[in-house]
Structure formats: C-alpha cells, structure tokens
Coordinates of C-alpha atoms in Angstrom, one line a residue:
Chain A
M1 CA 9.0 4.6 -29.5
I2 CA 7.2 3.1 -32.5
V3 CA 4.3 5.1 -34.0
P4 CA 3.1 3.4 -37.2
D5 CA 2.1 5.8 -40.0
D6 CA -1.0 3.9 -41.0
L7 CA -2.9 4.2 -37.7
R8 CA -4.9 6.9 -36.0
Y9 CA -4.4 7.8 -32.3
S10 CA -6.4 9.1 -29.3
T11 CA -4.9 11.5 -26.8
E12 CA -5.5 8.7 -24.2
H13 CA -2.9 6.5 -26.0
E14 CA -5.2 4.2 -27.9
W15 CA -4.6 3.4 -31.5
A16 CA -7.3 2.7 -34.2
R17 CA -6.8 0.8 -37.4
P18 CA -9.8 1.5 -39.7
D19 CA -11.0 -1.2 -42.1
G20 CA -14.3 -0.2 -43.8
R21 CA -16.9 0.1 -41.0
K22 CA -14.7 -1.8 -38.6
V23 CA -11.9 -0.4 -36.4
R24 CA -9.4 -2.5 -34.6
V25 CA -8.3 -0.9 -31.3
G26 CA -5.3 -1.3 -29.0
I27 CA -3.0 0.7 -26.9
T28 CA 0.2 2.3 -28.2
D29 CA 3.8 1.4 -27.7
Y30 CA 4.2 4.5 -25.6
A31 CA 1.3 3.3 -23.4
Q32 CA 2.6 -0.2 -22.9
D33 CA 6.1 1.1 -22.1
A34 CA 4.7 3.5 -19.5
L35 CA 2.5 0.8 -18.0
G36 CA 5.3 -1.8 -17.7
D37 CA 4.7 -5.5 -17.5
V38 CA 1.0 -6.1 -18.2
V39 CA -0.5 -8.8 -16.1
F40 CA -4.2 -8.7 -16.9
V41 CA -6.4 -7.2 -19.6
D42 CA -10.1 -6.7 -18.8
L43 CA -11.8 -7.0 -22.2
P44 CA -15.3 -5.6 -23.1
A45 CA -18.2 -7.9 -23.8
V46 CA -18.9 -8.6 -27.5
G47 CA -22.1 -6.8 -28.6
K48 CA -21.6 -4.0 -26.1
Q49 CA -22.4 -0.5 -27.5
I50 CA -19.9 2.1 -26.4
D51 CA -19.5 5.9 -26.9
A52 CA -16.2 7.5 -27.8
G53 CA -14.2 8.4 -24.7
S54 CA -16.1 6.0 -22.4
L55 CA -14.6 3.0 -20.7
L56 CA -13.7 0.1 -23.0
G57 CA -11.7 -2.0 -20.5
E58 CA -8.8 -2.0 -18.1
V59 CA -5.1 -2.9 -18.4
E60 CA -3.4 -4.0 -15.2
S61 CA 0.4 -3.9 -14.9
T62 CA 2.8 -4.5 -12.1
K63 CA 2.7 -0.8 -11.5
S64 CA -1.0 0.2 -11.8
V65 CA -4.4 -0.3 -13.3
S66 CA -5.2 1.9 -16.2
E67 CA -8.4 2.4 -18.1
V68 CA -8.7 2.0 -21.8
Y69 CA -11.2 4.3 -23.5
A70 CA -13.0 3.8 -26.8
P71 CA -11.4 6.1 -29.4
V72 CA -14.6 6.2 -31.4
S73 CA -18.3 5.2 -30.8
G74 CA -19.4 1.8 -31.9
T75 CA -20.4 -1.8 -31.1
V76 CA -17.9 -4.4 -29.9
R77 CA -17.8 -7.1 -32.6
A78 CA -14.7 -9.0 -31.5
V79 CA -12.2 -9.2 -28.6
N80 CA -8.7 -10.6 -28.6
D81 CA -9.2 -13.6 -26.4
T82 CA -5.5 -14.6 -26.4
L83 CA -4.9 -11.6 -24.1
R84 CA -6.7 -13.5 -21.3
D85 CA -4.1 -16.2 -21.0
A86 CA -1.1 -14.2 -22.4
P87 CA -1.4 -10.6 -21.5
E88 CA 2.3 -10.2 -22.1
I89 CA 1.6 -10.0 -25.8
L90 CA 0.3 -6.5 -25.2
N91 CA 3.9 -5.5 -24.3
A92 CA 5.6 -7.5 -27.0
D93 CA 3.4 -6.5 -30.0
P94 CA 1.1 -3.7 -29.1
Y95 CA 0.1 -2.8 -32.7
G96 CA -0.2 -6.5 -33.9
Q97 CA -1.0 -9.5 -31.8
G98 CA -1.7 -7.3 -28.8
W99 CA -4.8 -5.7 -30.3
I100 CA -7.7 -5.4 -27.8
C101 CA -11.0 -5.4 -29.7
E102 CA -12.8 -4.5 -32.9
L103 CA -15.6 -2.0 -33.0
E104 CA -18.2 -1.5 -35.7
V105 CA -18.2 2.2 -35.9
T106 CA -21.3 4.3 -35.6
D107 CA -19.9 7.3 -37.4
A108 CA -16.9 6.8 -39.7
A109 CA -16.2 10.6 -39.5
Q110 CA -15.1 10.1 -35.9
V111 CA -12.0 8.2 -37.1
E112 CA -11.0 11.2 -39.2
G113 CA -11.1 13.3 -36.0
L114 CA -8.4 11.2 -34.3
L115 CA -4.7 12.2 -34.4
D116 CA -2.4 11.0 -37.2
A117 CA 1.0 9.5 -36.5
S118 CA 2.9 12.7 -36.6
A119 CA 0.5 14.5 -34.3
Y120 CA 0.6 11.6 -31.8
A121 CA 4.4 11.4 -32.0
K122 CA 4.5 15.1 -31.2
L123 CA 2.1 14.6 -28.3
T124 CA 4.3 11.9 -26.7
G125 CA 7.5 13.6 -27.6
S126 CA 8.6 10.5 -29.5
Chain B
M1 CA 12.2 -28.6 -7.5
S2 CA 14.6 -31.6 -7.4
A3 CA 15.8 -31.2 -3.8
A4 CA 16.0 -34.5 -2.0
P5 CA 13.9 -34.7 1.1
G6 CA 15.7 -34.2 4.4
G7 CA 17.7 -31.3 5.8
R8 CA 21.0 -30.1 4.6
A9 CA 23.0 -28.0 7.1
S10 CA 24.3 -26.0 4.2
S11 CA 24.8 -22.3 3.6
A12 CA 24.5 -22.6 -0.2
P13 CA 21.0 -21.0 -0.2
L14 CA 22.4 -18.1 1.8
L15 CA 24.9 -17.4 -0.9
G16 CA 22.2 -17.6 -3.6
R17 CA 23.7 -20.7 -5.3
D18 CA 20.6 -22.7 -4.4
A19 CA 17.0 -21.8 -3.6
E20 CA 16.1 -22.6 0.0
P21 CA 13.7 -25.6 -0.1
T22 CA 10.3 -25.2 1.5
V23 CA 9.9 -26.8 4.9
F24 CA 7.7 -29.4 3.3
E25 CA 10.5 -30.4 0.9
L26 CA 12.7 -30.9 4.0
S27 CA 10.2 -33.3 5.4
V28 CA 11.1 -37.0 6.1
T29 CA 8.4 -39.3 7.5
G30 CA 8.9 -40.0 11.2
R31 CA 11.2 -37.1 12.0
S32 CA 10.2 -34.7 14.7
A33 CA 11.5 -31.5 16.3
A34 CA 9.8 -32.2 19.6
Q35 CA 9.5 -35.0 22.1
L36 CA 6.9 -35.3 24.8
R37 CA 8.4 -35.6 28.3
T38 CA 8.1 -38.7 30.2
T39 CA 5.6 -38.0 33.0
G40 CA 3.4 -39.8 35.4
V41 CA 0.3 -39.2 33.4
P42 CA -0.8 -42.4 31.8
A43 CA -1.2 -42.5 28.0
T44 CA -4.8 -42.6 26.8
L45 CA -6.2 -43.2 23.3
L46 CA -7.4 -40.0 21.7
E47 CA -10.7 -41.7 20.8
R48 CA -11.5 -42.1 24.5
L49 CA -11.1 -38.3 25.1
V50 CA -12.6 -36.8 21.9
S51 CA -15.9 -37.8 20.2
A52 CA -15.3 -39.6 17.0
S53 CA -17.2 -37.0 15.0
Y54 CA -14.6 -34.4 15.9
L55 CA -11.6 -36.5 15.0
R56 CA -9.8 -36.2 11.7
R57 CA -10.1 -39.3 9.4
E58 CA -6.7 -38.6 7.9
P59 CA -3.7 -37.0 9.6
V60 CA -3.1 -33.4 8.6
A61 CA -0.2 -33.1 6.2
L62 CA 2.4 -31.4 8.5
P63 CA 6.1 -31.3 7.6
E64 CA 8.2 -33.7 9.6
V65 CA 11.6 -32.3 10.3
S66 CA 14.2 -32.4 13.1
E67 CA 14.8 -29.5 15.3
R68 CA 18.3 -29.0 13.9
D69 CA 16.9 -28.8 10.3
L70 CA 14.0 -26.6 11.3
V71 CA 16.2 -24.1 13.0
G72 CA 18.6 -24.1 10.1
H73 CA 15.8 -23.6 7.6
F74 CA 14.3 -20.5 9.4
T75 CA 17.7 -19.1 10.3
R76 CA 18.8 -19.2 6.6
L77 CA 15.6 -17.6 5.6
S78 CA 15.9 -14.9 8.2
H79 CA 19.5 -14.1 7.0
R80 CA 18.1 -13.4 3.5
Q81 CA 15.6 -10.8 4.7
F82 CA 16.1 -7.1 4.7
S83 CA 14.6 -5.4 7.8
V84 CA 14.4 -2.0 9.5
D85 CA 16.7 -3.5 12.2
L86 CA 19.3 -4.4 9.5
G87 CA 19.5 -1.1 7.6
M88 CA 17.8 1.9 6.1
Y89 CA 14.4 1.3 4.6
P90 CA 13.4 4.5 2.8
L91 CA 10.1 3.0 1.6
G92 CA 8.0 6.1 1.0
S93 CA 4.5 6.3 2.4
C94 CA 5.2 3.4 4.7
T95 CA 7.1 5.1 7.5
M96 CA 9.5 2.2 8.0
K97 CA 11.3 3.8 11.0
Y98 CA 13.3 2.1 13.6
N99 CA 11.2 0.9 16.6
P100 CA 13.0 1.2 19.9
K101 CA 13.2 -2.1 21.7
A102 CA 12.1 -0.7 25.1
F103 CA 8.5 -0.5 23.8
D104 CA 8.6 -4.2 22.9
E105 CA 9.7 -5.0 26.4
I106 CA 6.8 -3.0 27.8
A107 CA 4.3 -4.8 25.5
A108 CA 5.8 -8.1 26.7
M109 CA 5.3 -7.5 30.4
P110 CA 3.3 -10.4 31.8
G111 CA 0.7 -8.1 33.4
I112 CA 0.0 -6.7 29.9
A113 CA 0.7 -9.6 27.6
D114 CA -0.7 -12.5 29.6
V115 CA -4.3 -11.2 30.1
H116 CA -7.0 -13.1 28.2
P117 CA -9.4 -10.7 26.5
A118 CA -12.4 -12.5 27.9
T119 CA -11.3 -11.8 31.5
P120 CA -14.2 -9.9 33.2
A121 CA -13.9 -6.2 33.6
P122 CA -13.7 -6.2 37.4
L123 CA -10.5 -8.3 37.1
T124 CA -8.9 -6.2 34.3
Q125 CA -9.3 -2.7 35.7
G126 CA -5.7 -1.9 34.9
W127 CA -6.0 -2.8 31.3
L128 CA -9.2 -0.8 30.9
A129 CA -7.6 2.2 32.6
L130 CA -4.7 1.9 30.1
L131 CA -7.1 1.7 27.1
C132 CA -9.0 4.8 28.4
E133 CA -5.6 6.6 28.8
I134 CA -4.5 5.6 25.2
E135 CA -7.8 7.0 23.8
R136 CA -7.2 10.2 25.7
E137 CA -3.6 10.5 24.4
L138 CA -4.6 9.8 20.8
C139 CA -7.3 12.4 21.0
A140 CA -4.8 14.9 22.3
V141 CA -2.4 14.2 19.4
T142 CA -5.1 14.5 16.8
G143 CA -7.2 17.2 18.4
M144 CA -10.3 15.0 18.4
H145 CA -13.0 14.2 21.0
A146 CA -13.3 10.4 21.3
A147 CA -11.7 7.4 19.6
T148 CA -12.3 3.7 19.0
L149 CA -9.2 1.4 19.5
Q150 CA -10.7 -1.6 17.7
P151 CA -9.7 -1.2 14.0
A152 CA -6.9 -3.6 13.1
A153 CA -4.9 -1.3 10.8
G154 CA -5.2 1.6 8.4
A155 CA -7.6 0.2 5.8
A156 CA -9.8 -1.2 8.6
G157 CA -9.8 2.3 10.1
E158 CA -10.8 3.8 6.7
L159 CA -13.8 1.4 6.5
T160 CA -14.8 2.2 10.1
G161 CA -14.6 6.0 9.2
L162 CA -16.8 5.5 6.2
L163 CA -19.3 3.5 8.2
L164 CA -19.3 6.4 10.8
M165 CA -19.9 8.9 7.9
R166 CA -22.9 6.8 6.7
A167 CA -24.3 6.5 10.3
F168 CA -23.9 10.3 10.8
H169 CA -25.7 11.2 7.6
A170 CA -28.4 8.5 8.2
A171 CA -29.1 10.0 11.6
N172 CA -29.7 13.3 9.9
G173 CA -32.2 11.6 7.5
E174 CA -29.8 11.9 4.6
T175 CA -28.6 9.3 2.1
R176 CA -25.4 10.6 0.5
T177 CA -23.8 8.7 -2.3
K178 CA -20.3 10.1 -3.2
V179 CA -16.9 10.5 -1.5
L180 CA -14.2 12.8 -2.9
I181 CA -10.6 11.6 -3.2
P182 CA -7.6 13.4 -4.6
D183 CA -5.8 11.8 -7.5
S184 CA -2.6 11.4 -5.4
A185 CA -4.4 9.4 -2.7
H186 CA -3.4 6.0 -1.3
G187 CA -4.9 3.1 -3.2
T188 CA -6.7 2.0 -0.1
N189 CA -8.9 5.1 -0.1
P190 CA -10.9 4.4 -3.2
A191 CA -11.0 0.7 -2.3
S192 CA -12.5 1.6 1.2
V193 CA -15.0 4.0 -0.4
T194 CA -16.2 1.3 -2.7
L195 CA -16.4 -1.3 0.1
G196 CA -18.3 1.3 2.2
G197 CA -20.9 1.5 -0.5
Y198 CA -20.0 5.0 -1.9
E199 CA -19.1 6.2 -5.3
V200 CA -15.5 7.6 -5.8
V201 CA -15.2 11.0 -7.3
T202 CA -11.5 11.9 -8.1
I203 CA -10.3 15.4 -7.6
P204 CA -7.2 16.4 -9.7
S205 CA -4.0 17.9 -8.3
D206 CA -3.0 21.4 -9.4
A207 CA 0.4 22.4 -10.8
R208 CA 1.7 22.7 -7.2
G209 CA 0.8 19.1 -6.4
L210 CA -2.0 20.1 -4.1
V211 CA -5.7 19.6 -4.2
D212 CA -7.2 21.8 -7.0
V213 CA -9.6 23.7 -4.8
D214 CA -11.7 25.0 -7.8
A215 CA -12.2 21.5 -9.1
L216 CA -13.1 20.5 -5.5
R217 CA -15.7 23.2 -5.3
A218 CA -17.1 22.1 -8.6
A219 CA -17.5 18.6 -7.4
L220 CA -19.3 19.5 -4.1
D221 CA -23.0 19.1 -3.7
R222 CA -25.5 17.6 -1.2
D223 CA -24.7 14.1 -2.5
V224 CA -21.2 14.3 -1.1
A225 CA -20.8 12.3 2.1
G226 CA -17.3 13.6 2.6
I227 CA -13.7 13.8 1.4
M228 CA -10.7 11.6 2.3
L229 CA -7.4 13.5 2.6
T230 CA -3.9 12.8 3.6
N231 CA -2.1 15.9 4.9
P232 CA 0.7 16.0 4.0
N233 CA -0.4 14.3 0.9
T234 CA 1.3 11.4 -0.9
L235 CA 3.5 13.8 -2.8
G236 CA 4.9 14.7 0.7
L237 CA 3.4 18.2 0.3
F238 CA 1.3 20.0 3.0
E239 CA -2.2 20.9 1.8
E240 CA -1.8 24.6 2.5
E241 CA -5.4 25.4 1.7
I242 CA -6.8 22.9 4.1
D243 CA -8.9 25.5 5.9
R244 CA -10.6 26.5 2.6
I245 CA -11.1 22.9 1.7
A246 CA -12.6 22.1 5.1
A247 CA -15.0 25.1 4.9
A248 CA -16.1 24.2 1.4
V249 CA -16.8 20.6 2.3
H250 CA -18.6 21.5 5.6
E251 CA -20.7 24.1 3.7
V252 CA -22.5 21.3 1.8
G253 CA -22.8 19.2 4.9
G254 CA -20.0 16.8 4.1
L255 CA -17.4 15.4 6.5
L256 CA -13.6 15.4 6.3
Y257 CA -11.7 12.2 6.8
Y258 CA -8.0 12.3 7.7
D259 CA -5.9 9.4 6.5
G260 CA -3.2 9.1 9.2
A261 CA -0.6 7.4 7.0
N262 CA 1.5 10.6 7.0
L263 CA 0.9 11.7 10.6
N264 CA 4.6 11.3 11.3
A265 CA 5.2 14.6 9.5
I266 CA 3.0 16.7 11.8
L267 CA 3.2 15.1 15.2
G268 CA 3.1 17.6 18.0
V269 CA 3.2 20.5 15.4
V270 CA -0.4 20.7 14.0
R271 CA -3.5 18.6 14.6
P272 CA -6.0 17.2 12.1
G273 CA -8.8 18.3 14.5
D274 CA -7.6 21.9 14.3
M275 CA -7.5 21.7 10.5
G276 CA -11.2 20.9 10.5
F277 CA -11.2 17.1 10.1
D278 CA -14.1 15.2 11.6
I279 CA -12.7 11.6 11.4
V280 CA -9.0 10.6 11.8
H281 CA -7.4 7.2 11.6
L282 CA -3.9 6.6 13.0
N283 CA -1.5 3.9 11.9
L284 CA 0.0 3.0 15.3
H285 CA 2.3 0.5 13.5
K286 CA 3.7 3.3 11.3
T287 CA 4.1 6.2 13.7
F288 CA 4.0 4.8 17.2
A289 CA 6.7 2.1 17.5
T290 CA 5.2 -1.1 16.3
P291 CA 7.3 -3.0 13.8
H292 CA 5.4 -3.6 10.6
G293 CA 5.7 -4.8 7.1
G294 CA 5.6 -8.5 8.1
G295 CA 1.9 -8.8 7.9
G296 CA 0.9 -7.5 11.2
P297 CA -0.6 -7.1 13.7
G298 CA -1.1 -3.3 13.4
A299 CA -3.7 -1.0 14.9
G300 CA -5.7 1.7 13.2
P301 CA -7.7 3.6 15.9
V302 CA -10.2 6.1 14.6
A303 CA -10.7 9.4 16.4
V304 CA -13.7 11.6 15.8
S305 CA -15.1 15.0 16.7
E306 CA -17.8 15.3 19.3
R307 CA -20.8 15.1 17.0
L308 CA -19.7 11.7 15.7
A309 CA -18.7 10.1 19.1
E310 CA -22.1 8.5 19.7
F311 CA -21.7 6.3 16.6
L312 CA -18.3 4.9 17.5
P313 CA -17.8 1.1 17.5
G314 CA -18.2 -0.7 20.9
P315 CA -18.1 -2.0 23.4
A316 CA -15.6 0.7 24.4
P317 CA -13.7 1.1 27.7
C318 CA -15.3 3.8 29.9
R319 CA -14.6 5.3 33.3
T320 CA -17.7 5.2 35.6
A321 CA -18.8 7.9 38.1
D322 CA -17.2 6.0 41.0
N323 CA -13.8 5.8 39.2
Q324 CA -14.2 2.2 38.0
F325 CA -13.9 1.0 34.5
E326 CA -16.4 -0.9 32.4
W327 CA -17.3 -1.8 28.8
R328 CA -20.1 0.3 27.3
M329 CA -21.8 0.4 23.9
P330 CA -22.0 4.0 22.5
P331 CA -25.7 4.9 22.2
R332 CA -25.9 4.8 18.4
S333 CA -22.9 2.6 17.8
I334 CA -22.1 1.1 14.3
G335 CA -21.2 -2.1 16.2
R336 CA -18.0 -4.1 16.5
V337 CA -15.3 -3.8 13.9
H338 CA -12.9 -6.2 15.5
S339 CA -13.1 -9.2 17.8
W340 CA -12.5 -8.4 21.5
H341 CA -10.7 -5.0 22.0
G342 CA -8.5 -4.6 19.0
N343 CA -4.8 -5.5 18.8
A344 CA -4.2 -4.5 22.4
L345 CA -0.4 -5.0 22.6
V346 CA 0.1 -2.6 19.7
L347 CA -1.9 0.0 21.7
A348 CA 0.3 -0.7 24.7
R349 CA 3.4 0.1 22.7
A350 CA 1.9 3.3 21.4
H351 CA 1.1 4.4 24.9
A352 CA 4.6 3.8 26.0
Y353 CA 6.0 5.7 22.9
L354 CA 3.7 8.7 23.6
R355 CA 4.5 8.8 27.3
V356 CA 8.3 8.7 26.6
H357 CA 8.2 11.4 24.0
G358 CA 5.7 13.8 25.3
R359 CA 4.5 16.7 23.2
D360 CA 8.0 18.2 22.7
G361 CA 9.5 14.9 21.8
L362 CA 6.8 14.2 19.3
A363 CA 7.4 17.6 17.7
R364 CA 11.1 16.7 17.4
V365 CA 10.2 13.5 15.7
A366 CA 8.2 15.4 13.0
E367 CA 10.8 18.1 12.6
R368 CA 13.6 15.7 12.1
A369 CA 11.6 13.5 9.7
V370 CA 10.9 16.6 7.7
L371 CA 14.5 17.9 7.9
N372 CA 15.9 14.5 6.7
A373 CA 13.5 14.4 3.7
N374 CA 14.4 18.0 2.7
W375 CA 18.1 17.3 3.1
L376 CA 17.8 14.4 0.6
R377 CA 15.6 16.5 -1.7
V378 CA 18.3 19.2 -2.0
R379 CA 21.3 16.9 -2.1
L380 CA 19.8 14.7 -4.9
H381 CA 18.5 17.6 -6.9
D382 CA 20.9 17.2 -9.8
S383 CA 20.6 13.5 -10.3
Y384 CA 16.9 12.9 -9.3
P385 CA 15.0 16.2 -9.2
A386 CA 11.9 16.4 -7.0
A387 CA 8.6 16.0 -8.9
F388 CA 7.5 19.3 -7.3
D389 CA 10.4 21.5 -6.5
R390 CA 9.4 23.0 -3.2
P391 CA 10.0 22.2 0.4
C392 CA 8.5 18.8 1.3
M393 CA 7.3 17.3 4.5
H394 CA 8.5 13.8 5.8
E395 CA 8.9 12.3 2.4
V396 CA 10.0 13.4 -1.1
V397 CA 8.9 12.2 -4.4
L398 CA 11.8 12.2 -6.9
T399 CA 11.6 11.5 -10.6
A400 CA 13.9 9.4 -12.7
A401 CA 12.1 10.5 -15.9
E402 CA 15.2 12.4 -17.2
L403 CA 17.5 9.5 -16.3
K404 CA 15.2 7.2 -18.2
R405 CA 15.2 9.5 -21.2
T406 CA 18.9 9.9 -21.4
T407 CA 20.1 6.4 -20.4
G408 CA 17.1 4.0 -20.5
V409 CA 17.5 3.3 -16.8
R410 CA 14.1 3.5 -15.1
A411 CA 13.0 4.1 -11.5
L412 CA 12.6 0.3 -11.2
D413 CA 16.3 -0.3 -12.2
V414 CA 17.4 2.4 -9.7
A415 CA 15.5 0.6 -7.0
K416 CA 17.0 -2.8 -7.8
R417 CA 20.5 -1.3 -8.0
L418 CA 20.0 0.2 -4.5
L419 CA 19.6 -3.3 -3.1
E420 CA 23.2 -4.0 -4.3
E421 CA 24.3 -0.9 -2.3
G422 CA 22.8 -2.4 0.9
F423 CA 19.7 -0.3 1.2
H424 CA 16.0 -1.2 0.9
A425 CA 14.4 0.2 -2.2
P426 CA 12.2 3.3 -2.0
T427 CA 8.6 3.1 -3.2
V428 CA 8.5 3.3 -7.0
Y429 CA 5.8 4.4 -9.5
F430 CA 3.7 5.9 -6.7
P431 CA 2.0 8.3 -6.6
L432 CA 0.7 7.5 -10.0
V433 CA 0.6 11.2 -11.0
V434 CA 4.4 11.3 -11.1
D435 CA 6.3 9.8 -14.0
E436 CA 9.1 7.4 -13.0
A437 CA 8.5 8.2 -9.3
L438 CA 11.0 7.3 -6.5
M439 CA 9.3 8.0 -3.2
V440 CA 11.8 8.4 -0.4
E441 CA 10.9 8.6 3.2
P442 CA 14.1 8.6 5.4
T443 CA 12.2 9.0 8.7
E444 CA 13.6 10.7 11.8
T445 CA 15.5 7.7 12.9
E446 CA 18.4 7.7 10.4
S447 CA 21.7 9.5 11.1
P448 CA 23.2 12.2 8.8
Q449 CA 25.9 9.7 7.9
T450 CA 23.3 7.1 6.8
L451 CA 21.4 9.8 4.8
A452 CA 24.7 10.8 3.1
A453 CA 25.5 7.1 2.3
L454 CA 22.1 6.7 0.7
A455 CA 22.6 9.9 -1.4
D456 CA 26.1 8.7 -2.4
A457 CA 24.7 5.4 -3.5
L458 CA 21.9 7.0 -5.5
E459 CA 24.3 9.3 -7.2
R460 CA 26.7 6.4 -8.0
I461 CA 23.7 4.6 -9.6
A462 CA 22.8 7.7 -11.7
R463 CA 26.5 8.1 -12.9
G464 CA 26.7 4.3 -13.6
A465 CA 23.5 4.4 -15.7
T466 CA 25.4 6.4 -18.4
D467 CA 28.5 4.1 -18.5
D468 CA 26.8 0.8 -18.0
P469 CA 23.0 0.8 -18.3
D470 CA 23.0 -3.0 -18.6
A471 CA 24.2 -3.3 -15.0
A472 CA 21.2 -1.4 -13.9
H473 CA 18.8 -3.4 -16.1
E474 CA 20.2 -6.7 -14.6
A475 CA 20.4 -5.6 -11.0
P476 CA 20.5 -6.9 -8.3
R477 CA 23.4 -9.1 -9.1
S478 CA 24.9 -9.5 -5.6
T479 CA 21.9 -10.5 -3.6
P480 CA 20.9 -14.1 -2.8
V481 CA 18.0 -13.8 -5.2
R482 CA 18.5 -11.8 -8.3
R483 CA 15.9 -9.9 -10.3
L484 CA 12.6 -11.7 -10.1
D485 CA 10.0 -11.8 -12.9
E486 CA 7.5 -9.7 -11.1
A487 CA 4.9 -10.1 -13.8
R488 CA 4.9 -13.9 -14.2
A489 CA 3.3 -14.7 -10.9
A490 CA 0.5 -12.3 -11.6
R491 CA 0.0 -13.5 -15.2
H492 CA 0.1 -17.2 -14.3
L493 CA -1.1 -17.5 -10.8
V494 CA 0.1 -20.7 -9.0
A495 CA -1.3 -20.7 -5.5
T496 CA -0.5 -24.2 -4.3
E497 CA 2.6 -26.4 -4.1
D498 CA 0.9 -29.1 -6.2
D499 CA 0.3 -26.8 -9.2
R500 CA 3.9 -25.8 -9.5
D501 CA 5.6 -26.2 -12.8
P502 CA 8.4 -28.8 -12.6
V503 CA 10.8 -26.0 -13.6
E504 CA 13.8 -24.9 -11.7
P505 CA 13.0 -21.4 -10.4
R506 CA 15.5 -18.7 -11.4
G507 CA 17.7 -18.2 -8.4

C-alpha cells in the first residue's frame, strides 16, 4: 500500500496536501483498495464552508457507498471535475489525478494535527 | 454487435464463443412466430373497430422472428442461467432455498389461479376464506394479532410498517422524527426509513457482533419513532439481548419493527411477537416456497400487535357475524399499499407450505438451516474463519481478509472461482462491517453431501490461491461469460440499445 511521505492523513483515510493556505484533499490508496472499483464520486459545491470531520462528499463503488470527511475546516475552492466522467481515476491514481477537492483552510494549525505518513502506515498496518 | 439479422440455430453462444444476440438483432421484417387460425369470422379493418384517436400512428417496434428462432433464443439463454433448481445457491441473506414443486401446482389450480381480482366478494367466498386463513397462520407464526397481505415484497413491507408507525404516533398526538437502525442492517432499512420521512440513526455493533445496548440507550429519546431490527441479524447472530432492547425502546414510547428477511432461522422455535416486536414483515418468497431472484412477484405481508391493527392497509378480507366473508376497511387505515389484494398466488403457495409443514415441520426447517450453517462454519474455520467465532444461526459470515493478506486473492475472486466449481457465489462484501466478507446461507434444503462438496470447493480455492493467484483473479474461465467489468456499466451507463458503443462486448 502506498503512503507518500509528503502528505498528512486523517484516521478516516483521507489525505491532505498543504500548499500555503490551501489544502488538496483526496482518499488514500488504502481507502480506494478497500472500496474496490469506484463508479461515482459525489463532489462538494465550490464555495461551501465545511468543518473538520463533517461530510465532504461520497464515493460509491461496486461494493458500497462511503462518506468522505473533511480532514480540516475550510472553504471549498476547487473540485476535481474530471472525476464526474472518469471516477476510475480515483482507483488508478488516488494521490495525483484522483484528488477530490481543494480547501482554503480556516486554521492552518489543524493540518499539523493530522497523522504523518508513518503514523498512518501504522494505523492501516501497511 | 455485428451479428447479421436472422436466427442461427447454433450452440456457439452456449459455449461462450459468441454472445447471444438480442431478440431484436434476430429480427427479420415479415417473420412471425404465430399465425391466426382460419375461422368463419370475417376480417374487419381495425379502423372500423377502434376510434382513430386510440390507434398508433406508427407500428410499435416489435422483433419479428420465427417460432423456431424464438424458442432457440430463449432456450439458449435459459441454459446459461444458474438457478436454485440447477444447484446450490448459498447467497447469504437471500434464503435461496429449493421450493418444492407441489406448491406451484397448488397455486396453479384453476379455482385459485383463474379468479379475476375484481370478482365481487359473494362470488369469491373461497378465496376470501383462504386469505383470512393465511392471515391467521402468519399471525400464529409471528406471534402477532393481525396482518395485511397487500405489500408486494420486503421493502414494500418495510415502508408499510413505517407508515403504520407514523399513523400510530400521530393518533397519540405525537410527531416523532427518528428511526434507529443497527450498522449491520440490510440496505433497504435506511432506504425505507428515508422514504418514510424519518431520519436514520445508526447504532453500532459491539465486539460480539450484536447491537451495542449502551449505544442504543444513549440514542433513545422521545423523538425516536422506533427501531428496525433483523433477528438473527445480518451477521447470522441471534440478538441475545432482545428483551432488554425491546424494554428500552418501549420505555420511550418507540415501536419495534422486525425485518423478516432472516425468519427462516427461527420458524416454529421463537416468535417476533414474543420478543416484543410490534410490527413484523415476512418475505413469503424467501421463507415460504415462492421462487425468487428473477424479479418477482414476491409478497411481504406485515403483521402487527393489537394496538396497531386499526391502522392496517385495506380493504382487508374479514369474516362476518354470519360466517360470510367481505372486504372491509380497518377503522383508521393508512389506505391501500397495493392494487387489488396483493400478490395472491404467492400467498396461496405460503398457505400450502405452512399447512404441509405444521409447527413441528417449520421448527425442523429452522433447526436444519441453523445446523447446516454451523457445519460449514466449523468445517471452513481454517481456510475462511467466521468474522465472529461463535455459534451462528441460518447463515455464517466468513472473512477472506487473511487470504487476501497472504495471497492477494479477495472475497470477490473466491466468489468468481466458485462459479467454476459449479456453485452460485455467496454474498460478498456484506454486511459492510466485515472486511472481505463471504456470507454463506446454505438453507435447510441442501444435503450433507452438497455441503461437503461446497466446503471442498472453497478449500480447493484457498489452497489454489497460494499456488496460482492469477487463476483466481481471472476467474471464472470456464463459464459461457467470463469475468465482467462490473464497474463499467455503473460508470458509463448505457440504458438503450441505440446508445451502445459499436464495440464487441467481452465474451
């Protein structure tokens, strides 16, 4: 299971890539593997304000529908529209082309509160 | 597809070399499978008989095929099906058991099958008496007071039950907003709750795989309309603390709804009414001898305790004071939930099944269903351990998590390999709370030899996963249709023939 060193992770299997006040968010390799073939991604609305731990969207696979939670609080500034027509990218490249959305964070300190790669790898037994 | 129009009396599709064309692709203009007899009735133009406003302007696009090609087409398709009549179908949670043919014969008797539902009650006293008798029998099996026979299947029964819950609380001047559901519940439960206008509150399972009673207590308040439970639950485990659960829910004025999907496990042994349930649906097509899985029809009667009887759907068959039968609307009925009187022939089959078995026979059904599941649980312990290692009821949830960790072969691959072994696949990845779940429900109708053959096949698959994991990833390789891309149809929905890609489907 791939767990890139330069990302931060939530216990709910989301990753966060901080870039100044912005954070790009997606789901981890472990999460996409557990979900199986993703068939639909429900993306949040741009401009939506969201609290850490609340519902960001849903990922539907051939097995189940799973909720995606915001790893940090912020405002949705961009969503990955390509997932609408090609949800399979989320399986193929969860940390790259398969990103879900970008948040402008309310409190940058929240990012520091997330797991680092080694802690997340330990959590998932990777 | 490039198939030329017209029929081919060919078995190539049966062997999987070619995909079977659709009946439209077999169509050739002018061909017909039927001819009108020559009679003395003179031919008349349709326009003389039917007003022009009701006539089609263009003929409907029906396939035009000969009888020979039509029969060949459907016979080839039927040979590619797997069915309960063909072999073991251990699809957990679905109770795919063999349905004795005698009950089909009873449902097909002319006096039962050929009665139009609009026939006035004075002319259908026999049918009404039969319906009253079925209601009484279903109440006896469930320990309830009265029942509606209208709901068409399980999910329709669930919605009916939730509407009854709403009517009951409304009659007490209460507006309650929430319904509790365990996290191991069938997916239809939260869907029915949402459709019924309630908010779903999920109750976690504890380490034993049972409802976490402390979490349940914490979620209970006067906004809770009720709880939906399956007992045994979807993990195949009996909710041992059902009496405490019932007391706690009743204490805040809530109602208990019993999802009858797993009734096969407790028939004749314990009754939902005695456990404290207020509303019970039964899946007659699962438990009581109606073949299912082909899209219906089913029947999902809903039985209730005395305090809910006045809200039941109607009109309902009733016996009058002078021993006649008539249709009557319960005093505070929620109204109709099905046209006419429900799927009556499914009810007739259930009646026959109940009469043939009697209480002792039903108890043997449940005991053997439970014994078979536990035999498989113990036999398969080393290759696919049970998710919760304790005696189960009529089904057992195994996990392939360790197999996946050591070989990369998943529950899905095991299911596909099993098709090559001649068995239907078990349910996989449900309940969601179990990692790499394989949910096996052998039912009471399979012999010890068949159970052993299934266990042998599953063990062969586990051993083979180490030596040749690719074989599992590519399975099934010996069926007419090999592994399908299950995601593609959901990702790129093509719902009509005209929208199809001009691509040869994988065969």
